CSV table of C-alpha atoms in Angstrom, one decimal:
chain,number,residue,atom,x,y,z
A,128,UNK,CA,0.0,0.0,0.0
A,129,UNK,CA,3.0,2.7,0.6
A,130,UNK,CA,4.4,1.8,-2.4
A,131,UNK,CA,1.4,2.7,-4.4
A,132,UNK,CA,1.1,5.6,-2.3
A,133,UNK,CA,4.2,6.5,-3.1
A,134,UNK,CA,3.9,6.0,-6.9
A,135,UNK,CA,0.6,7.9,-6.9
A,136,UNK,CA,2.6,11.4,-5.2
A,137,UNK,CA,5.7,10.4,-7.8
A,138,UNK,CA,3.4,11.0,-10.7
A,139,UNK,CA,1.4,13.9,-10.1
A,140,UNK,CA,-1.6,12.4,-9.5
A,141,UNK,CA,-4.1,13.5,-6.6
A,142,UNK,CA,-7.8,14.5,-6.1
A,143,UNK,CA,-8.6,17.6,-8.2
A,144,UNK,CA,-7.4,20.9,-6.5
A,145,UNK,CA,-4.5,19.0,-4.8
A,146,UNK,CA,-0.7,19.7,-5.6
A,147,UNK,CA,-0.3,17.2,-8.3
A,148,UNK,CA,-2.8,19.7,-10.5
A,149,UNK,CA,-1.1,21.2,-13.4
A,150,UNK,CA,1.6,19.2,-13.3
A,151,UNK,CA,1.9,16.6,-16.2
A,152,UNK,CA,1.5,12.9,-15.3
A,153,UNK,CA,4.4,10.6,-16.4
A,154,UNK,CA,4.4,7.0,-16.1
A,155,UNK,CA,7.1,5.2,-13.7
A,156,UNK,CA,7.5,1.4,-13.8
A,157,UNK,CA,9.1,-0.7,-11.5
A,158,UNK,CA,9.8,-4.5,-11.4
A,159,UNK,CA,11.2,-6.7,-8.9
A,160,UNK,CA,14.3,-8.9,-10.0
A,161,UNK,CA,13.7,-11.6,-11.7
A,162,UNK,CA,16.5,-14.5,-9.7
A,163,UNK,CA,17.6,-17.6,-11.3
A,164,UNK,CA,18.4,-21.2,-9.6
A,165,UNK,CA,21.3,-19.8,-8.2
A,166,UNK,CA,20.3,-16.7,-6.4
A,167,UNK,CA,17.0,-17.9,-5.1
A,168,UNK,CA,18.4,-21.4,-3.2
A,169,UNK,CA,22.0,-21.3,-3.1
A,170,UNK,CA,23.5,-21.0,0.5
A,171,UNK,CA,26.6,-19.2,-1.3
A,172,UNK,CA,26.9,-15.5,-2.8
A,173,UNK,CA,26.8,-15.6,-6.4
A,174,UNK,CA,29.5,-14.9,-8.2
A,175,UNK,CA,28.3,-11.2,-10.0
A,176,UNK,CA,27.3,-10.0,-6.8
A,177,UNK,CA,30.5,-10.4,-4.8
A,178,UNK,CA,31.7,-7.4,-5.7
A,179,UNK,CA,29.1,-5.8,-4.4
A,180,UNK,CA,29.2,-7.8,-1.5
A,181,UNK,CA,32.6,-7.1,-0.3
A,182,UNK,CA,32.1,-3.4,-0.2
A,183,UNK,CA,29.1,-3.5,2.1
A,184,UNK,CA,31.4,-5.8,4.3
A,185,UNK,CA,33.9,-3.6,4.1
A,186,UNK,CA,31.9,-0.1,5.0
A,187,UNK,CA,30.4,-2.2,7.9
A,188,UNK,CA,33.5,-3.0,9.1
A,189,UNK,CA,34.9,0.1,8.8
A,190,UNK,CA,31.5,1.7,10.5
A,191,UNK,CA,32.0,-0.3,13.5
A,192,UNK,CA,35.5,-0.1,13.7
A,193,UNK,CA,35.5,3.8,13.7
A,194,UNK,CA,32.2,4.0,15.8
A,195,UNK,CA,33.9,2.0,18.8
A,196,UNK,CA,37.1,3.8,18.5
A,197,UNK,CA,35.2,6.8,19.1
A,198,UNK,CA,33.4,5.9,21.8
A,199,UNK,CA,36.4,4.6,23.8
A,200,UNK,CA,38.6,7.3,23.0
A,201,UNK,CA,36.5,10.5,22.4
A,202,UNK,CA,38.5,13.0,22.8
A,203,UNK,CA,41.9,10.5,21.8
A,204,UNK,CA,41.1,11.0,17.5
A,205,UNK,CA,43.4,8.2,16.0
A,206,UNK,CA,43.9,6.1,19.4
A,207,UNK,CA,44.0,2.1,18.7
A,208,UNK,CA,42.1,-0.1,19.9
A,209,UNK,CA,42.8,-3.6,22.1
A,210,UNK,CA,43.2,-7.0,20.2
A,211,UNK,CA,39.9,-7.8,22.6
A,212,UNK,CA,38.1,-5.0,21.6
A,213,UNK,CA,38.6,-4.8,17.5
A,214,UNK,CA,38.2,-9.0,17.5
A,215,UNK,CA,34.9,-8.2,19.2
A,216,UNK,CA,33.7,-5.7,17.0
A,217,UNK,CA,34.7,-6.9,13.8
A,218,UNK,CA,32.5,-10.1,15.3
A,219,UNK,CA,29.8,-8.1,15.9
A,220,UNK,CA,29.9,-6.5,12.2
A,221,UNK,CA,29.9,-9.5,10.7
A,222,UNK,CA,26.9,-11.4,13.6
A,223,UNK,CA,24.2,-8.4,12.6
A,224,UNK,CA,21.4,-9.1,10.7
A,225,UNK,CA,22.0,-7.2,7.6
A,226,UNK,CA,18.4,-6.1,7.4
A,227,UNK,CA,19.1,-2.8,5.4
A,228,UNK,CA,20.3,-4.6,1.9
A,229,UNK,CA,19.0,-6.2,-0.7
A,230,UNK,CA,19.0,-6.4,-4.7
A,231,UNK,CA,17.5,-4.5,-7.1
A,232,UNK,CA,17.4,-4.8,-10.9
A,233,UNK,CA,18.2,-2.0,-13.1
A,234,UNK,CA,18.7,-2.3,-17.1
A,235,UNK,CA,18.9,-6.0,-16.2
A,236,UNK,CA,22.2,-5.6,-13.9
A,237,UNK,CA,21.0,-7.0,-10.3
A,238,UNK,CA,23.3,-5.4,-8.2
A,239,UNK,CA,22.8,-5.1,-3.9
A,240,UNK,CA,21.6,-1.7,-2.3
A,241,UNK,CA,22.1,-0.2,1.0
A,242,UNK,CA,24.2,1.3,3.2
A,243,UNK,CA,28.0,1.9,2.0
A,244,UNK,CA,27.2,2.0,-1.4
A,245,UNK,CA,25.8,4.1,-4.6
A,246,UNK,CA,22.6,3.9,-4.5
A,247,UNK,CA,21.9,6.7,-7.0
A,248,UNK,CA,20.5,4.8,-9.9
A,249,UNK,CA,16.5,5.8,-10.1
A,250,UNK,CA,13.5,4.2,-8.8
A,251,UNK,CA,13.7,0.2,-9.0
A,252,UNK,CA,12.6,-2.3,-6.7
A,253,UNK,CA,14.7,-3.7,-4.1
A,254,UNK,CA,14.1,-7.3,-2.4
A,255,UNK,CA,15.5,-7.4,1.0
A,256,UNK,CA,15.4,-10.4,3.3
A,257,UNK,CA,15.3,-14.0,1.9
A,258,UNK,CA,18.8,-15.5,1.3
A,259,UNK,CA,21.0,-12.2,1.0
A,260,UNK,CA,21.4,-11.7,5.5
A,261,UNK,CA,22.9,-15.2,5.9
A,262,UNK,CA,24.8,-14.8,2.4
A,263,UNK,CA,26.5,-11.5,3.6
A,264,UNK,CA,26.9,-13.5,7.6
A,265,UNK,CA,28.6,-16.2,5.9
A,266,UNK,CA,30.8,-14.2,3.5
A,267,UNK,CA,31.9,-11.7,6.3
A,268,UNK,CA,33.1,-14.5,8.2
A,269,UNK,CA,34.6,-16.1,5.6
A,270,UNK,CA,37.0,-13.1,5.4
A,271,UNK,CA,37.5,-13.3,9.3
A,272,UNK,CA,38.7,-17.0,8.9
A,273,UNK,CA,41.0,-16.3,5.8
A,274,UNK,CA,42.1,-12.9,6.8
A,275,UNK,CA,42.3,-12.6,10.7
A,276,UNK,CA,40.8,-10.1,13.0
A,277,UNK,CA,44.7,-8.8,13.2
A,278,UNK,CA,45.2,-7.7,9.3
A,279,UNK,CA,41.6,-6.6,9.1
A,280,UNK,CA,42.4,-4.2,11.5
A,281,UNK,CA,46.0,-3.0,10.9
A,282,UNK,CA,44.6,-2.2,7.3
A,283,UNK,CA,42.2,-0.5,8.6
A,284,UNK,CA,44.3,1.5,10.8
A,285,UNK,CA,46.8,2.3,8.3
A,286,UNK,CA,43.8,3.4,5.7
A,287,UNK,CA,40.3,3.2,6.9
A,288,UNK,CA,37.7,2.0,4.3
A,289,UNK,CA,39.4,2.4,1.6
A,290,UNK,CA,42.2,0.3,2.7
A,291,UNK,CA,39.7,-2.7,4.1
A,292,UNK,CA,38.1,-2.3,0.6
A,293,UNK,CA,41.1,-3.1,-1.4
A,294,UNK,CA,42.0,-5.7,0.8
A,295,UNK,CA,38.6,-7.7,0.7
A,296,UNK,CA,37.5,-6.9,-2.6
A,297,UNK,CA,40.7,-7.1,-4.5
A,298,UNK,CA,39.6,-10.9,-6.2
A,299,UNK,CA,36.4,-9.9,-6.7
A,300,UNK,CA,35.8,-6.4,-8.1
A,301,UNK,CA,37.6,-4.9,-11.3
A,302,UNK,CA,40.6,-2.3,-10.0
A,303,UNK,CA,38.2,0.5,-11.6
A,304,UNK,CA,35.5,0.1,-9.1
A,305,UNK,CA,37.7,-0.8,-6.3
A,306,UNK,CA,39.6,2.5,-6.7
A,307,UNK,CA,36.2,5.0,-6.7
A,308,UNK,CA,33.0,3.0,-7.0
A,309,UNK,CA,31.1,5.7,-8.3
A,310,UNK,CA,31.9,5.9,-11.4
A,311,UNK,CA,32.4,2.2,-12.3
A,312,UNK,CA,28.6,2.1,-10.9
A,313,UNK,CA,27.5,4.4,-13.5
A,314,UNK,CA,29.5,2.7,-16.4
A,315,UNK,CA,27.7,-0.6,-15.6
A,316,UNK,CA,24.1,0.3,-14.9
């Protein structure tokens, strides 16, 4: 119901007299990704979305990372944190439920959308939910099992997101969109 609601105020329309008068109607479609085999049943990430995938890990790594480093050294900017402490939040960044993603479709590109990414690209529909929360659990700590706790965390000490980004995404994303999403993102969709 909100989301016809919210087509309805996109296009103009409205009861006569209202705001939407005068203004001319244009039609917006939307569809919901269309998933094969793969991304509807298997437990893994497929492979054209791990790119994707490993920046969201990354800028929710880096979130949690900086958050608790502020909060244990407010007025200490730049301060480290324990072994105990970074293990224990880079567990807890890859433990959370990863409610706010999903995928959308958009010129037949699915690609995820949320937090720590462009999301820029238009209206489209985005499926949240199903398989992509235990996907992005498991993938996270996959990279805590290969990587360590201890690397994670020196490279993000020596160069915050960026750094964890070309560390975990470095198999997996082109060195375009690696180096400045952005405008990879707006080659591809």
């Amino acid at each position: 119901m909100r989301f016809l609601l919210l087509l309805l105020l996109l296009t103009g329309w409205g009861p006569p007299g209202s705001l939407g008068e005068g203004i001319p109607k244009q039609t917006i479609t939307a569809t919901s990704p269309h998933f094969d085999e793969e991304e509807k049943y298997s437990t893994h990430m497929p492979q054209h979305l791990h790119c994707d995938a490993c920046q969201i890990i990354s800028y929710q790594m880096w979130k949690h990372l900086t958050e608790m480093e502020n909060k244990l050294n407010p007025r200490a900017k730049g301060a480290s944190l324990s072994e105990s402490d970074y293990t224990d939040v880079l567990e807890k960044s890859c433990s959370q439920s990863w409610k706010d993603y999903g995928v959308r479709e958009v010129n037949k590109v699915k690609r995820f959308f949320g937090p720590g990414l462009d999301n820029s690209v238009g209206i489209s529909v985005m499926i949240s939910g199903g398989p992509w929360p235990g996907r992005l659990f498991k993938m996270c700590h996959n990279y805590l099992g290969e990587l360590g706790e201890d690397q994670l965390y020196q490279e993000y000490r020596q160069g915050g997101r960026e750094a964890l980004e070309r560390l975990l995404c470095r198999d997996t994303c082109p060195e375009e969109e690696t180096a400045g999403q952005g405008e990879f993102l707006r080659k591809e969709l």
